[in-house]
Amino acid sequence: MLTWVALLALALFSGATFFAARGKALAAVGGRPLGLHSLPGYYGGYVALWVAVPAALILLLAAGFGGSLEAGLLRSAESSAIHAMDAQQKDVFYNDAITLSQGGQPSETIYEGPQKQALVAAVSKAEHLRRQITYGALAAAVALALAGVAFAYPKIRPDFRARNQVETWIAGLFILCSVTAVLTTIGIVGSLVWESWRFFQSVSPIDFLFGLDWNPQIAMRSDQYASSGAFGAVPLFIGTFLIMIIAMMVAAPVGLFSAIYLSEYASPLARSVVKPLLEILAGVPTVVYGFFAALTVGPLFREFFNGIGGLLIGGGLDGLGQYLSQVQNQMALVAGAVMGVMLIPFVSSLSDDIINAVPQSLRDGSLAMGATRSETVKKVVLPAALPGIMAALLLAVSRAVGETMIVTMAAGLQAKATINPLDTVTTVTVQIVTLLTGDQEFDSPKTLAAFGLGLTLFLVTLILNIIALRIVQKYREQYD
Amino acid sequence: MTDASMSTSATLRQRVEARLKVRHAQERRFRAYGLAAIFVALAFLTVLLGRIVSQGYTTFVEYSLTVPVYVDPARVDRTDISGANFDLLIADQVLAQMGIKDDDFGTQSSKMMDILSNDLGFQLLQKVKGNPTLIGKTVSVTGPVRADGALYYKGEIKTSTPEDERKLDNTQLQWLDKMKSTGMVSSGFNIGFLTKSDSTEPEQAGVWGAIVGSTMMLIVTALLAVPIGVLAATYLEEFAAKNRWTDIIEVNINNLAAVPSIVYGLLGLAVFINWLHVPRSSPLLGGLVLALMALPTVIIATRSALKAVPPSIREAALGVGASKTQTVFHHVLPLAMPGVMTGAILSMAHALGETAPLLMIGMVSFVPGVPEGFTGAATVLPVQVFIWENASERAFHERTAGAIMVLLVFMIVMNLAAILLRRRFERRW
């Protein structure tokens, strides 16, 4: 709250300095802007930037990191009563102290004797620290704002290059924004690698990548049987692969043929109707596909296979009949088929672009030689577009591998190493979601395993994307 | 000689014609495959949307019961109003109105309570609490029938299924029929679904909390992703020299656009929650994560919009003495704005439908109400869909489809806005 008031005050103050500096610049040339190096607004902007930016940064930093700083400082000096507690108790203790000092509801832990005294002391210390941090930041902001005026205001003279200075600030902002994308990558890679490294300290990477048993149950107590859990991810990889293959078997032919039809046969009118309709399919949120798979396609497929199974029981294929009549809702086929539907517009719009990029002269040449349209497509257009189409399919594969909601809602949780599409399988993304939803301790191998899986997923999709983008780039150059 | 040549040319002609037939048949087949593919894709779309509408439209029909309740002073203690069992009071009055006598064990009234929403009792409690003089008078309350009852009215629970396999027994179904035929129960548009928030009782659950949560989250996302994305794209497109660093940034952005969304959830968990201590399941946190996810798409859309502005504009501005920055801010960016906004709206629509990363950052918790602020616990529409889909009660399945319809309406509105913007301001150079 105080931060908002301070920021508002700062905005008003820097606004005032803007007009003051602008006025000074104009006054220096007797109100004729032509005598100035830059437009008058730039002189105002120059001073206002020097006033506002450093002070606002301090205020925002204090608001964002003040809490962590307070907690750190609070922990730096601990009395003997706290020293006796274990790490977890300490966490609870300090959390309680900070919550109490903010007038909140502490945990239900009961503190007695010296601990109670320590808590009272810690609460008052936390209040004291918070006040110090808040007012310290305020004082620093005021000082910086005034320093900004003192630094920038005297510089205002008619020959001062204010525009260039302001543009330097803008360039800084530009670079800062562009670097955000890089920082995101660093954040992703850093957090995945760091947490996976912690995971691989308790589970060997060899066991993780090549182990055949996935059972991440961690015992509640350390002395319980099977306290370690099994983290062999091969069944997950197989499950992911199986669902991806099923999805591609739906998406690749349907997407590719619709792209060919749209670009080679369809009239402009049909094209203008069908393309937006396919785009709707692409815009439907994945959670909707998940709902559709779980409550419509799943039961439908189960009934279908159970029906076939019922017919086969007692006949020559009795074994198969028995199996089919017990097929469950959550088969790989359901998740894969629905994911395939989701990928159709993705494949078709990418292939459409690529087919359209094939020069018309190639088609004309082939048609002039007497080839039919389909022969032109099969023998000329497709071979020419092949690298691009491969790239489009690779991108679709990477999408299928990383897709989460459909499989979370429609595929199962059992980690089975099977390639039977009627069986229940689980995927990497499903396991990440299951391992991380709900309240979990952040240092157990169970939660860290999710980051190991995340790192694998990230690397696989990254490699697929890099290959695909390379191919597309090469292909574009070929016809440019 | 002529004979021979004529016969060979005839056979050649015949062969060509025979071959031509095959080739034309191939041509027709190929064409049919293409048509079939489009047909299949559109059929999927129809089935998907049709199925959701057919499952979900009943959500918007509500069966509400209006009953005059005599607030018996013998059963409602003036000094302890909250202690009275209003649900039982209402159930008894409904039974009395239908001319049914309860036995000593209260079996009938507990059966009746099973088909009336406890919202009725809650409303009565609020009324009486607000105005204690109502005790001893007759108050009329209107509230929904419990979800199972509504499912019966909607034909989801059928009398044909054996009694022990359905949730309501024969007596309750008879009562429901009677209540409807006597006009105690009337159907209407379920406005409560749009104005209430999540609840453990299906008939009282609504999407308002999720709509507010989604809006707050999208505000955070838009405020971060759009300015940062537009500035970054402008820098890369208009200012940056082609060198190794800008190449790295470019490759980076292209790859970020294809990173699975769930990985952004892991990033949010590790960096924003565990390191920066942003409150879990808050719109602020969700907005931050989705902003990082939307950033590459905003950048890519902005760059293509900037590329479409012809160089002559830049040259003209530079020619009359504008600086590079002035050229970009006064001329290029305003001209590219329609394209930029279209891209931004589309990526916001995408962010609105995103679910997976939000599951990682604790948004799956049950939030019965409107979020308290940007740092309070919140739920958003797609996650609400996920939560209800997981609920075991059948009545929630209908609500799930209803919530999907609301979500799709928002997506359609945003997409339409983007299309209109493009139509209205599109400029061919």
CSV table of C-alpha atoms in Angstrom, one decimal, chain A residues 17 21 45 61 96 164 172 177 179 206 209 213 225 249 266 292 302 319 334 344 368 394 404 419 458 460:
chain,number,residue,atom,x,y,z
A,17,THR,CA,10.0,18.1,-13.0
A,21,ALA,CA,12.6,21.4,-17.2
A,45,GLY,CA,11.5,13.9,-20.5
A,61,LEU,CA,12.9,-3.9,-5.5
A,96,ASP,CA,5.0,-17.9,12.4
A,164,ASN,CA,19.9,11.8,-28.0
A,172,GLY,CA,18.2,0.7,-22.9
A,177,CYS,CA,12.8,-6.1,-23.3
A,179,VAL,CA,16.7,-9.8,-23.2
A,206,ILE,CA,21.2,-44.3,-15.9
A,209,LEU,CA,16.7,-43.1,-18.5
A,213,ASP,CA,10.1,-49.7,-13.5
A,225,TYR,CA,9.4,-50.7,3.4
A,249,MET,CA,-1.5,-41.5,-37.7
A,266,ALA,CA,-10.4,-25.9,-53.8
A,292,PHE,CA,-14.3,-34.6,-25.0
A,302,ARG,CA,-15.0,-48.8,-24.8
A,319,GLY,CA,-9.1,-65.1,-25.8
A,334,VAL,CA,-8.6,-42.5,-27.1
A,344,ILE,CA,-5.1,-31.7,-37.9
A,368,ALA,CA,2.0,-28.6,-69.9
A,394,LEU,CA,8.3,-32.9,-36.8
A,404,THR,CA,-0.6,-32.3,-21.4
A,419,ILE,CA,2.6,-50.9,-27.4
A,458,PHE,CA,12.3,-29.9,-23.0
A,460,VAL,CA,13.5,-33.7,-26.9
